């Protein structure tokens, strides 16, 4: 007996790309620049350090994009019920920090997975 199963699938003419977005801001307090990375679902995952120039902020985004696929770019921080991560450069300087603490290691690893998959090709929205 052959059973046919009908499966739902998206239209082959519509291409769905999961893509996060970098957003650049200028602080109203100290006039410095910073960026945030939001996942394709809109959730903020990364927040950068403060930069004195917009170009340095863009350089920080470029560093995140180039380092994102590599597991060695993530410094994992474990505290009870507060699992975080920092994204570090090749000289071990912090480029960006997780925007929140996660209640489990699994949730933190899921957030890192999103950065690995979405950040390298994410567009930049300049809101400064």
Short mmCIF file of C-alpha atoms in Angstrom, two decimals:
data_model
loop_
_atom_site.label_atom_id
_atom_site.label_comp_id
_atom_site.label_asym_id
_atom_site.label_seq_id
_atom_site.Cartn_x
_atom_site.Cartn_y
_atom_site.Cartn_z
CA UNK A 1 0.00 0.00 0.00
CA UNK A 2 1.35 3.40 -0.98
CA UNK A 3 0.34 6.37 1.08
CA UNK A 4 0.76 9.82 -0.37
CA UNK A 5 1.36 12.60 2.08
CA UNK A 6 0.64 16.12 1.02
CA UNK A 7 3.11 18.56 2.53
CA UNK A 8 2.70 22.30 2.64
CA UNK A 9 5.55 24.30 1.22
CA UNK A 10 6.13 27.92 0.43
CA UNK A 11 5.69 29.11 -3.10
CA UNK A 12 8.79 28.31 -5.16
CA UNK A 13 8.63 31.83 -6.54
CA UNK A 14 9.03 33.44 -3.12
CA UNK A 15 12.47 33.23 -1.64
CA UNK A 16 12.61 33.52 2.15
CA UNK A 17 15.90 34.77 3.51
CA UNK A 18 16.51 34.94 7.22
CA UNK A 19 18.56 38.04 7.69
CA UNK A 20 19.28 40.08 10.75
CA UNK A 21 20.17 43.74 10.65
CA UNK A 22 22.83 45.98 12.14
CA UNK A 23 21.60 49.36 13.36
CA UNK A 24 23.96 52.28 13.97
CA UNK A 25 23.09 54.90 16.58
CA UNK A 26 24.61 58.09 17.96
CA UNK A 27 24.35 58.65 21.70
CA UNK A 28 22.68 61.87 22.75
CA UNK A 29 24.67 61.80 26.00
CA UNK A 30 28.25 61.68 24.73
CA UNK A 31 27.85 61.94 20.93
CA UNK A 32 29.57 58.58 20.42
CA UNK A 33 28.45 55.86 18.02
CA UNK A 34 27.37 52.31 18.74
CA UNK A 35 25.61 49.48 16.94
CA UNK A 36 23.14 46.78 17.74
CA UNK A 37 22.50 43.54 15.91
CA UNK A 38 18.89 42.40 15.67
CA UNK A 39 17.94 38.90 14.51
CA UNK A 40 15.51 38.34 11.66
CA UNK A 41 12.72 38.00 14.25
CA UNK A 42 13.53 41.52 15.54
CA UNK A 43 15.13 40.39 18.79
CA UNK A 44 18.22 42.37 19.79
CA UNK A 45 21.14 39.99 20.28
CA UNK A 46 24.31 42.12 20.32
CA UNK A 47 25.25 45.58 21.57
CA UNK A 48 28.58 47.17 20.74
CA UNK A 49 31.04 49.22 22.69
CA UNK A 50 31.00 53.00 22.17
CA UNK A 51 33.05 54.44 19.29
CA UNK A 52 34.29 58.01 18.93
CA UNK A 53 33.76 58.04 15.16
CA UNK A 54 31.17 56.58 12.83
CA UNK A 55 33.93 54.95 10.77
CA UNK A 56 35.21 53.08 13.84
CA UNK A 57 31.64 51.92 14.49
CA UNK A 58 31.42 50.60 10.93
CA UNK A 59 34.79 48.90 11.44
CA UNK A 60 33.31 47.17 14.50
CA UNK A 61 30.40 45.91 12.39
CA UNK A 62 32.86 44.65 9.77
CA UNK A 63 34.74 42.79 12.51
CA UNK A 64 31.52 41.14 13.73
CA UNK A 65 30.58 40.15 10.18
CA UNK A 66 33.99 38.60 9.49
CA UNK A 67 34.31 36.84 12.88
CA UNK A 68 30.68 35.70 13.26
CA UNK A 69 31.05 32.25 11.65
CA UNK A 70 33.93 31.21 13.92
CA UNK A 71 33.23 29.65 17.30
CA UNK A 72 36.50 31.10 18.64
CA UNK A 73 34.95 34.59 18.32
CA UNK A 74 32.57 33.92 21.21
CA UNK A 75 33.67 34.21 24.82
CA UNK A 76 31.03 32.41 26.85
CA UNK A 77 30.30 33.67 30.37
CA UNK A 78 28.59 31.27 32.78
CA UNK A 79 26.82 32.46 35.90
CA UNK A 80 23.91 30.63 37.52
CA UNK A 81 20.79 31.40 35.47
CA UNK A 82 22.66 34.15 33.58
CA UNK A 83 24.50 32.84 30.54
CA UNK A 84 26.01 35.54 28.35
CA UNK A 85 28.60 35.92 25.63
CA UNK A 86 30.99 38.50 24.30
CA UNK A 87 32.16 38.63 20.72
CA UNK A 88 35.92 39.13 20.63
CA UNK A 89 38.42 40.15 17.98
CA UNK A 90 41.54 38.23 17.05
CA UNK A 91 43.47 40.30 19.64
CA UNK A 92 40.86 39.36 22.30
CA UNK A 93 39.28 42.81 22.53
CA UNK A 94 35.51 42.85 23.06
CA UNK A 95 33.68 43.90 19.89
CA UNK A 96 30.14 43.39 21.18
CA UNK A 97 28.27 41.86 24.10
CA UNK A 98 25.11 39.80 24.26
CA UNK A 99 22.20 42.14 24.83
CA UNK A 100 20.68 39.94 27.47
CA UNK A 101 21.50 37.14 29.86
CA UNK A 102 19.99 33.79 28.97
CA UNK A 103 18.52 31.43 31.56
CA UNK A 104 20.08 28.35 29.97
CA UNK A 105 23.21 27.50 28.04
CA UNK A 106 21.02 26.14 25.24
CA UNK A 107 19.31 29.52 24.78
CA UNK A 108 22.68 31.26 24.70
CA UNK A 109 23.98 28.80 22.11
CA UNK A 110 20.84 29.39 20.04
CA UNK A 111 21.54 33.15 20.09
CA UNK A 112 25.16 32.53 19.04
CA UNK A 113 23.86 30.33 16.22
CA UNK A 114 21.68 33.17 14.98
CA UNK A 115 24.67 35.54 14.96
CA UNK A 116 26.76 32.95 13.11
CA UNK A 117 24.07 32.46 10.46
CA UNK A 118 22.64 35.94 10.03
CA UNK A 119 25.35 38.50 10.83
CA UNK A 120 27.82 37.85 7.98
CA UNK A 121 25.39 39.08 5.30
CA UNK A 122 23.21 41.39 7.37
CA UNK A 123 22.57 44.91 6.04
CA UNK A 124 23.38 48.04 8.02
CA UNK A 125 20.75 50.65 8.85
CA UNK A 126 22.29 53.98 9.88
CA UNK A 127 20.03 55.72 12.41
CA UNK A 128 22.65 58.16 13.69
#
